[in-house]
């Protein structure tokens, strides 16, 4: 019987370990690892502290309450970076920034580094994501272990699926004669292009579109 059981177990397909249950924090669902501590601040921020290395400046994540988006995502993101710098009071020199749009996960981020008046180095990383006119924000305080934190942020999702945005409408359309000329690389003669008109569309989302090719349904 034990031999038969081993054979049956060996025949079973390998399965991935179960996904870690996510914790809802404000508008985000995060897979908070075991061993992390959580503190709910009266300001509304939620502090998540991973296990620390003794003798090293404490690092943590601060999950802020969501804010209504004012303007574009990057504009609101950089404005928040500016406000955080004012609170940090890094007066030991001009801080350095690195803006990145590639994640982890649903986020864009800004890494900031500077010095206090005493010359001590300080860093923070701001992660933000936008849905339905709302900006979610997480602040990484001090030098955190990216091998630990990045997988958590990579797996973080919005608490509720974002609403699908309505397709913008064309509110005004213009066309004018403007056949462009190009230079023939073989001889240098001027050649008239195939497009005789220049088109301009004004979209309901405020975009002025000068594209020369369009998606299906916008011919």
PDB file of C-alpha atoms in Angstrom:
ATOM      1  CA  UNK A   1       0.000   0.000   0.000  1.00  0.00           C
ATOM      2  CA  UNK A   2       2.753   2.583   0.782  1.00  0.00           C
ATOM      3  CA  UNK A   3       4.376   1.802  -2.571  1.00  0.00           C
ATOM      4  CA  UNK A   4       1.064   2.272  -4.400  1.00  0.00           C
ATOM      5  CA  UNK A   5       0.516   5.596  -2.608  1.00  0.00           C
ATOM      6  CA  UNK A   6       3.950   6.832  -3.668  1.00  0.00           C
ATOM      7  CA  UNK A   7       3.230   5.852  -7.260  1.00  0.00           C
ATOM      8  CA  UNK A   8      -0.075   7.727  -7.217  1.00  0.00           C
ATOM      9  CA  UNK A   9       1.546  10.812  -5.711  1.00  0.00           C
ATOM     10  CA  UNK A  10       4.301  10.729  -8.307  1.00  0.00           C
ATOM     11  CA  UNK A  11       1.673  10.649 -11.048  1.00  0.00           C
ATOM     12  CA  UNK A  12      -0.024  13.824  -9.826  1.00  0.00           C
ATOM     13  CA  UNK A  13       0.939  16.993 -11.739  1.00  0.00           C
ATOM     14  CA  UNK A  14       3.021  19.537  -9.886  1.00  0.00           C
ATOM     15  CA  UNK A  15       0.965  22.471  -8.619  1.00  0.00           C
ATOM     16  CA  UNK A  16       2.019  26.004  -7.892  1.00  0.00           C
ATOM     17  CA  UNK A  17       1.894  26.989  -4.218  1.00  0.00           C
ATOM     18  CA  UNK A  18      -1.331  28.812  -3.293  1.00  0.00           C
ATOM     19  CA  UNK A  19      -1.236  32.559  -3.815  1.00  0.00           C
ATOM     20  CA  UNK A  20      -0.811  34.610  -0.664  1.00  0.00           C
ATOM     21  CA  UNK A  21      -4.071  36.093   0.539  1.00  0.00           C
ATOM     22  CA  UNK A  22      -4.239  39.815  -0.088  1.00  0.00           C
ATOM     23  CA  UNK A  23      -4.962  42.488   2.488  1.00  0.00           C
ATOM     24  CA  UNK A  24      -7.130  45.444   1.474  1.00  0.00           C
ATOM     25  CA  UNK A  25      -5.491  48.746   2.425  1.00  0.00           C
ATOM     26  CA  UNK A  26      -7.418  51.793   1.228  1.00  0.00           C
ATOM     27  CA  UNK A  27      -7.956  51.249  -2.511  1.00  0.00           C
ATOM     28  CA  UNK A  28      -5.282  48.577  -2.879  1.00  0.00           C
ATOM     29  CA  UNK A  29      -5.158  44.823  -2.335  1.00  0.00           C
ATOM     30  CA  UNK A  30      -1.655  43.856  -1.159  1.00  0.00           C
ATOM     31  CA  UNK A  31      -0.117  40.446  -0.396  1.00  0.00           C
ATOM     32  CA  UNK A  32       1.464  41.462   2.923  1.00  0.00           C
ATOM     33  CA  UNK A  33       4.078  38.811   3.839  1.00  0.00           C
ATOM     34  CA  UNK A  34       4.080  37.022   7.168  1.00  0.00           C
ATOM     35  CA  UNK A  35       6.427  38.703   9.613  1.00  0.00           C
ATOM     36  CA  UNK A  36       5.604  42.231   8.494  1.00  0.00           C
ATOM     37  CA  UNK A  37       4.053  44.477  11.115  1.00  0.00           C
ATOM     38  CA  UNK A  38       1.201  46.881  10.413  1.00  0.00           C
ATOM     39  CA  UNK A  39       0.447  50.155  12.177  1.00  0.00           C
ATOM     40  CA  UNK A  40      -2.589  52.304  11.426  1.00  0.00           C
ATOM     41  CA  UNK A  41      -1.652  55.954  11.880  1.00  0.00           C
ATOM     42  CA  UNK A  42      -4.312  58.502  12.980  1.00  0.00           C
ATOM     43  CA  UNK A  43      -3.550  60.453   9.794  1.00  0.00           C
ATOM     44  CA  UNK A  44      -4.976  57.570   7.781  1.00  0.00           C
ATOM     45  CA  UNK A  45      -1.632  56.248   6.569  1.00  0.00           C
ATOM     46  CA  UNK A  46      -0.893  52.562   7.097  1.00  0.00           C
ATOM     47  CA  UNK A  47       2.724  51.668   7.902  1.00  0.00           C
ATOM     48  CA  UNK A  48       4.024  48.255   6.839  1.00  0.00           C
ATOM     49  CA  UNK A  49       7.379  47.295   8.359  1.00  0.00           C
ATOM     50  CA  UNK A  50       9.279  44.249   7.080  1.00  0.00           C
ATOM     51  CA  UNK A  51      11.779  42.425   9.334  1.00  0.00           C
ATOM     52  CA  UNK A  52      14.699  44.761   9.996  1.00  0.00           C
ATOM     53  CA  UNK A  53      18.459  44.272   9.999  1.00  0.00           C
ATOM     54  CA  UNK A  54      19.939  45.363  13.363  1.00  0.00           C
ATOM     55  CA  UNK A  55      22.037  48.500  13.160  1.00  0.00           C
ATOM     56  CA  UNK A  56      20.577  49.627   9.828  1.00  0.00           C
ATOM     57  CA  UNK A  57      18.275  52.637   9.421  1.00  0.00           C
ATOM     58  CA  UNK A  58      14.703  51.346   9.637  1.00  0.00           C
ATOM     59  CA  UNK A  59      12.842  51.014   6.351  1.00  0.00           C
ATOM     60  CA  UNK A  60       9.096  50.740   5.835  1.00  0.00           C
ATOM     61  CA  UNK A  61       6.217  51.310   3.442  1.00  0.00           C
ATOM     62  CA  UNK A  62       3.572  53.957   4.088  1.00  0.00           C
ATOM     63  CA  UNK A  63       0.278  53.384   2.261  1.00  0.00           C
ATOM     64  CA  UNK A  64      -1.535  56.719   2.014  1.00  0.00           C
ATOM     65  CA  UNK A  65      -5.283  57.316   1.754  1.00  0.00           C
ATOM     66  CA  UNK A  66      -6.300  57.808  -1.888  1.00  0.00           C
ATOM     67  CA  UNK A  67      -6.481  61.313  -3.332  1.00  0.00           C
ATOM     68  CA  UNK A  68      -8.650  62.666  -6.110  1.00  0.00           C
ATOM     69  CA  UNK A  69      -6.478  63.083  -9.178  1.00  0.00           C
ATOM     70  CA  UNK A  70      -5.721  66.703 -10.035  1.00  0.00           C
ATOM     71  CA  UNK A  71      -4.540  66.992 -13.637  1.00  0.00           C
ATOM     72  CA  UNK A  72      -2.406  64.290 -15.236  1.00  0.00           C
ATOM     73  CA  UNK A  73      -0.920  61.331 -13.382  1.00  0.00           C
ATOM     74  CA  UNK A  74       2.726  62.395 -13.634  1.00  0.00           C
ATOM     75  CA  UNK A  75       1.904  65.997 -12.722  1.00  0.00           C
ATOM     76  CA  UNK A  76       0.091  64.865  -9.551  1.00  0.00           C
ATOM     77  CA  UNK A  77       2.846  62.354  -8.803  1.00  0.00           C
ATOM     78  CA  UNK A  78       5.619  64.956  -9.028  1.00  0.00           C
ATOM     79  CA  UNK A  79       3.599  67.421  -6.962  1.00  0.00           C
ATOM     80  CA  UNK A  80       3.405  64.788  -4.217  1.00  0.00           C
ATOM     81  CA  UNK A  81       7.178  64.272  -4.458  1.00  0.00           C
ATOM     82  CA  UNK A  82       7.591  68.023  -3.971  1.00  0.00           C
ATOM     83  CA  UNK A  83       5.375  67.974  -0.870  1.00  0.00           C
ATOM     84  CA  UNK A  84       7.270  65.007   0.590  1.00  0.00           C
ATOM     85  CA  UNK A  85      10.576  66.816   0.095  1.00  0.00           C
ATOM     86  CA  UNK A  86       9.252  69.841   1.956  1.00  0.00           C
ATOM     87  CA  UNK A  87       8.294  67.593   4.875  1.00  0.00           C
ATOM     88  CA  UNK A  88      11.618  65.731   4.800  1.00  0.00           C
ATOM     89  CA  UNK A  89      13.631  68.987   5.025  1.00  0.00           C
ATOM     90  CA  UNK A  90      16.712  67.671   3.271  1.00  0.00           C
ATOM     91  CA  UNK A  91      18.745  70.846   3.554  1.00  0.00           C
ATOM     92  CA  UNK A  92      22.179  69.289   3.069  1.00  0.00           C
ATOM     93  CA  UNK A  93      22.227  69.833  -0.688  1.00  0.00           C
ATOM     94  CA  UNK A  94      20.170  69.515  -3.838  1.00  0.00           C
ATOM     95  CA  UNK A  95      18.345  66.143  -3.882  1.00  0.00           C
ATOM     96  CA  UNK A  96      18.653  63.784  -6.852  1.00  0.00           C
ATOM     97  CA  UNK A  97      15.650  62.210  -8.594  1.00  0.00           C
ATOM     98  CA  UNK A  98      14.982  59.271 -10.874  1.00  0.00           C
ATOM     99  CA  UNK A  99      11.502  59.059 -12.446  1.00  0.00           C
ATOM    100  CA  UNK A 100      10.538  55.645 -13.817  1.00  0.00           C
ATOM    101  CA  UNK A 101       7.319  54.502 -15.474  1.00  0.00           C
ATOM    102  CA  UNK A 102       8.037  50.773 -15.634  1.00  0.00           C
ATOM    103  CA  UNK A 103       6.572  49.618 -12.361  1.00  0.00           C
ATOM    104  CA  UNK A 104       6.730  47.462 -10.345  1.00  0.00           C
ATOM    105  CA  UNK A 105       3.251  46.250 -11.218  1.00  0.00           C
ATOM    106  CA  UNK A 106       0.608  48.941 -11.632  1.00  0.00           C
ATOM    107  CA  UNK A 107       2.860  51.698 -10.278  1.00  0.00           C
ATOM    108  CA  UNK A 108       5.086  54.448 -11.581  1.00  0.00           C
ATOM    109  CA  UNK A 109       7.797  55.587  -9.214  1.00  0.00           C
ATOM    110  CA  UNK A 110      10.242  58.310  -8.270  1.00  0.00           C
ATOM    111  CA  UNK A 111      13.426  57.542  -6.349  1.00  0.00           C
ATOM    112  CA  UNK A 112      14.760  60.503  -4.371  1.00  0.00           C
ATOM    113  CA  UNK A 113      18.051  60.824  -2.512  1.00  0.00           C
ATOM    114  CA  UNK A 114      19.397  63.696  -0.440  1.00  0.00           C
ATOM    115  CA  UNK A 115      21.132  64.710   2.774  1.00  0.00           C
ATOM    116  CA  UNK A 116      20.048  66.203   6.050  1.00  0.00           C
ATOM    117  CA  UNK A 117      21.587  69.368   7.462  1.00  0.00           C
ATOM    118  CA  UNK A 118      23.989  67.098   9.375  1.00  0.00           C
ATOM    119  CA  UNK A 119      25.107  65.460   6.123  1.00  0.00           C
ATOM    120  CA  UNK A 120      23.352  62.141   6.716  1.00  0.00           C
ATOM    121  CA  UNK A 121      22.104  60.398   3.581  1.00  0.00           C
ATOM    122  CA  UNK A 122      18.372  59.837   3.204  1.00  0.00           C
ATOM    123  CA  UNK A 123      16.244  58.237   0.493  1.00  0.00           C
ATOM    124  CA  UNK A 124      12.618  57.603  -0.325  1.00  0.00           C
ATOM    125  CA  UNK A 125      10.709  56.062  -3.227  1.00  0.00           C
ATOM    126  CA  UNK A 126       7.197  57.166  -4.130  1.00  0.00           C
ATOM    127  CA  UNK A 127       4.966  54.666  -5.945  1.00  0.00           C
ATOM    128  CA  UNK A 128       1.634  55.825  -7.383  1.00  0.00           C
ATOM    129  CA  UNK A 129      -1.108  54.270  -9.497  1.00  0.00           C
ATOM    130  CA  UNK A 130      -4.267  55.815 -10.930  1.00  0.00           C
ATOM    131  CA  UNK A 131      -7.777  54.460 -11.461  1.00  0.00           C
ATOM    132  CA  UNK A 132     -11.154  56.124 -11.981  1.00  0.00           C
ATOM    133  CA  UNK A 133      -9.802  59.612 -11.257  1.00  0.00           C
ATOM    134  CA  UNK A 134      -8.165  58.478  -7.988  1.00  0.00           C
ATOM    135  CA  UNK A 135      -4.445  58.283  -7.200  1.00  0.00           C
ATOM    136  CA  UNK A 136      -3.196  55.580  -4.828  1.00  0.00           C
ATOM    137  CA  UNK A 137       0.222  56.177  -3.269  1.00  0.00           C
ATOM    138  CA  UNK A 138       2.805  54.130  -1.371  1.00  0.00           C
ATOM    139  CA  UNK A 139       5.969  55.655   0.065  1.00  0.00           C
ATOM    140  CA  UNK A 140       9.070  53.531   0.551  1.00  0.00           C
ATOM    141  CA  UNK A 141      11.034  55.122   3.399  1.00  0.00           C
ATOM    142  CA  UNK A 142      14.829  54.714   3.524  1.00  0.00           C
ATOM    143  CA  UNK A 143      16.753  51.948   1.759  1.00  0.00           C
ATOM    144  CA  UNK A 144      14.462  48.927   1.595  1.00  0.00           C
ATOM    145  CA  UNK A 145      15.343  45.507   0.195  1.00  0.00           C
ATOM    146  CA  UNK A 146      13.944  45.521  -3.338  1.00  0.00           C
ATOM    147  CA  UNK A 147      14.131  41.728  -3.487  1.00  0.00           C
ATOM    148  CA  UNK A 148      11.578  41.713  -0.657  1.00  0.00           C
ATOM    149  CA  UNK A 149       9.436  44.754  -1.466  1.00  0.00           C
ATOM    150  CA  UNK A 150       9.239  44.660  -5.269  1.00  0.00           C
ATOM    151  CA  UNK A 151       7.443  41.267  -5.424  1.00  0.00           C
ATOM    152  CA  UNK A 152       4.836  42.635  -2.996  1.00  0.00           C
ATOM    153  CA  UNK A 153       4.224  45.704  -5.154  1.00  0.00           C
ATOM    154  CA  UNK A 154       4.329  43.615  -8.337  1.00  0.00           C
ATOM    155  CA  UNK A 155       1.428  41.522  -7.019  1.00  0.00           C
ATOM    156  CA  UNK A 156      -0.526  44.493  -5.640  1.00  0.00           C
ATOM    157  CA  UNK A 157      -3.782  45.255  -7.451  1.00  0.00           C
ATOM    158  CA  UNK A 158      -6.618  47.723  -7.097  1.00  0.00           C
ATOM    159  CA  UNK A 159      -9.257  46.716  -4.570  1.00  0.00           C
ATOM    160  CA  UNK A 160     -11.892  46.896  -7.286  1.00  0.00           C
ATOM    161  CA  UNK A 161     -11.309  46.556 -11.042  1.00  0.00           C
ATOM    162  CA  UNK A 162     -11.038  49.996 -12.680  1.00  0.00           C
ATOM    163  CA  UNK A 163     -14.076  51.091 -14.635  1.00  0.00           C
ATOM    164  CA  UNK A 164     -13.643  50.969 -18.379  1.00  0.00           C
ATOM    165  CA  UNK A 165     -13.250  54.448 -19.815  1.00  0.00           C
ATOM    166  CA  UNK A 166     -15.712  55.561 -22.456  1.00  0.00           C
ATOM    167  CA  UNK A 167     -14.262  56.021 -25.911  1.00  0.00           C
ATOM    168  CA  UNK A 168     -13.600  59.738 -26.464  1.00  0.00           C
ATOM    169  CA  UNK A 169     -15.714  61.465 -29.090  1.00  0.00           C
ATOM    170  CA  UNK A 170     -14.710  63.842 -31.850  1.00  0.00           C
ATOM    171  CA  UNK A 171     -16.299  67.190 -31.062  1.00  0.00           C
ATOM    172  CA  UNK A 172     -14.796  69.178 -33.959  1.00  0.00           C
ATOM    173  CA  UNK A 173     -12.965  68.236 -37.151  1.00  0.00           C
ATOM    174  CA  UNK A 174     -11.028  70.387 -39.616  1.00  0.00           C
ATOM    175  CA  UNK A 175      -9.278  69.759 -42.922  1.00  0.00           C
ATOM    176  CA  UNK A 176      -7.109  71.988 -45.038  1.00  0.00           C
ATOM    177  CA  UNK A 177      -5.142  71.557 -48.254  1.00  0.00           C
ATOM    178  CA  UNK A 178      -1.518  70.968 -47.338  1.00  0.00           C
ATOM    179  CA  UNK A 179       0.244  68.489 -49.600  1.00  0.00           C
ATOM    180  CA  UNK A 180       3.714  68.031 -48.159  1.00  0.00           C
ATOM    181  CA  UNK A 181       6.908  67.784 -50.189  1.00  0.00           C
ATOM    182  CA  UNK A 182       9.744  65.408 -49.429  1.00  0.00           C
ATOM    183  CA  UNK A 183      13.265  65.144 -50.805  1.00  0.00           C
ATOM    184  CA  UNK A 184      14.061  62.192 -53.042  1.00  0.00           C
ATOM    185  CA  UNK A 185      17.268  60.660 -51.634  1.00  0.00           C
ATOM    186  CA  UNK A 186      18.214  59.591 -55.177  1.00  0.00           C
ATOM    187  CA  UNK A 187      18.970  62.886 -56.831  1.00  0.00           C
ATOM    188  CA  UNK A 188      17.521  65.349 -54.337  1.00  0.00           C
ATOM    189  CA  UNK A 189      14.378  66.277 -56.287  1.00  0.00           C
ATOM    190  CA  UNK A 190      11.274  67.402 -54.389  1.00  0.00           C
ATOM    191  CA  UNK A 191       8.393  64.897 -54.500  1.00  0.00           C
ATOM    192  CA  UNK A 192       4.782  65.586 -53.539  1.00  0.00           C
ATOM    193  CA  UNK A 193       3.447  63.282 -50.815  1.00  0.00           C
ATOM    194  CA  UNK A 194       0.363  61.095 -51.237  1.00  0.00           C
ATOM    195  CA  UNK A 195      -1.632  62.961 -48.551  1.00  0.00           C
ATOM    196  CA  UNK A 196      -3.257  66.089 -49.983  1.00  0.00           C
ATOM    197  CA  UNK A 197      -4.972  67.247 -46.798  1.00  0.00           C
ATOM    198  CA  UNK A 198      -3.904  67.944 -43.244  1.00  0.00           C
ATOM    199  CA  UNK A 199      -6.554  66.913 -40.692  1.00  0.00           C
ATOM    200  CA  UNK A 200      -7.166  68.084 -37.149  1.00  0.00           C
ATOM    201  CA  UNK A 201      -9.569  66.491 -34.685  1.00  0.00           C
ATOM    202  CA  UNK A 202     -10.550  67.932 -31.330  1.00  0.00           C
ATOM    203  CA  UNK A 203     -11.485  65.167 -28.899  1.00  0.00           C
ATOM    204  CA  UNK A 204     -13.894  65.306 -25.984  1.00  0.00           C
ATOM    205  CA  UNK A 205     -10.952  64.575 -23.644  1.00  0.00           C
ATOM    206  CA  UNK A 206      -9.221  67.799 -24.701  1.00  0.00           C
ATOM    207  CA  UNK A 207      -6.692  66.253 -27.103  1.00  0.00           C
ATOM    208  CA  UNK A 208      -5.886  67.930 -30.425  1.00  0.00           C
ATOM    209  CA  UNK A 209      -5.141  65.078 -32.847  1.00  0.00           C
ATOM    210  CA  UNK A 210      -2.967  65.646 -35.943  1.00  0.00           C
ATOM    211  CA  UNK A 211      -2.524  61.919 -36.695  1.00  0.00           C
ATOM    212  CA  UNK A 212      -2.338  60.816 -40.323  1.00  0.00           C
ATOM    213  CA  UNK A 213      -3.676  57.313 -39.619  1.00  0.00           C
ATOM    214  CA  UNK A 214      -6.590  56.278 -37.428  1.00  0.00           C
ATOM    215  CA  UNK A 215      -8.017  53.234 -35.697  1.00  0.00           C
ATOM    216  CA  UNK A 216     -10.888  51.287 -37.202  1.00  0.00           C
ATOM    217  CA  UNK A 217     -14.131  53.239 -37.002  1.00  0.00           C
ATOM    218  CA  UNK A 218     -12.447  56.654 -37.170  1.00  0.00           C
ATOM    219  CA  UNK A 219     -11.967  56.911 -40.934  1.00  0.00           C
TER     220      UNK A 219
END
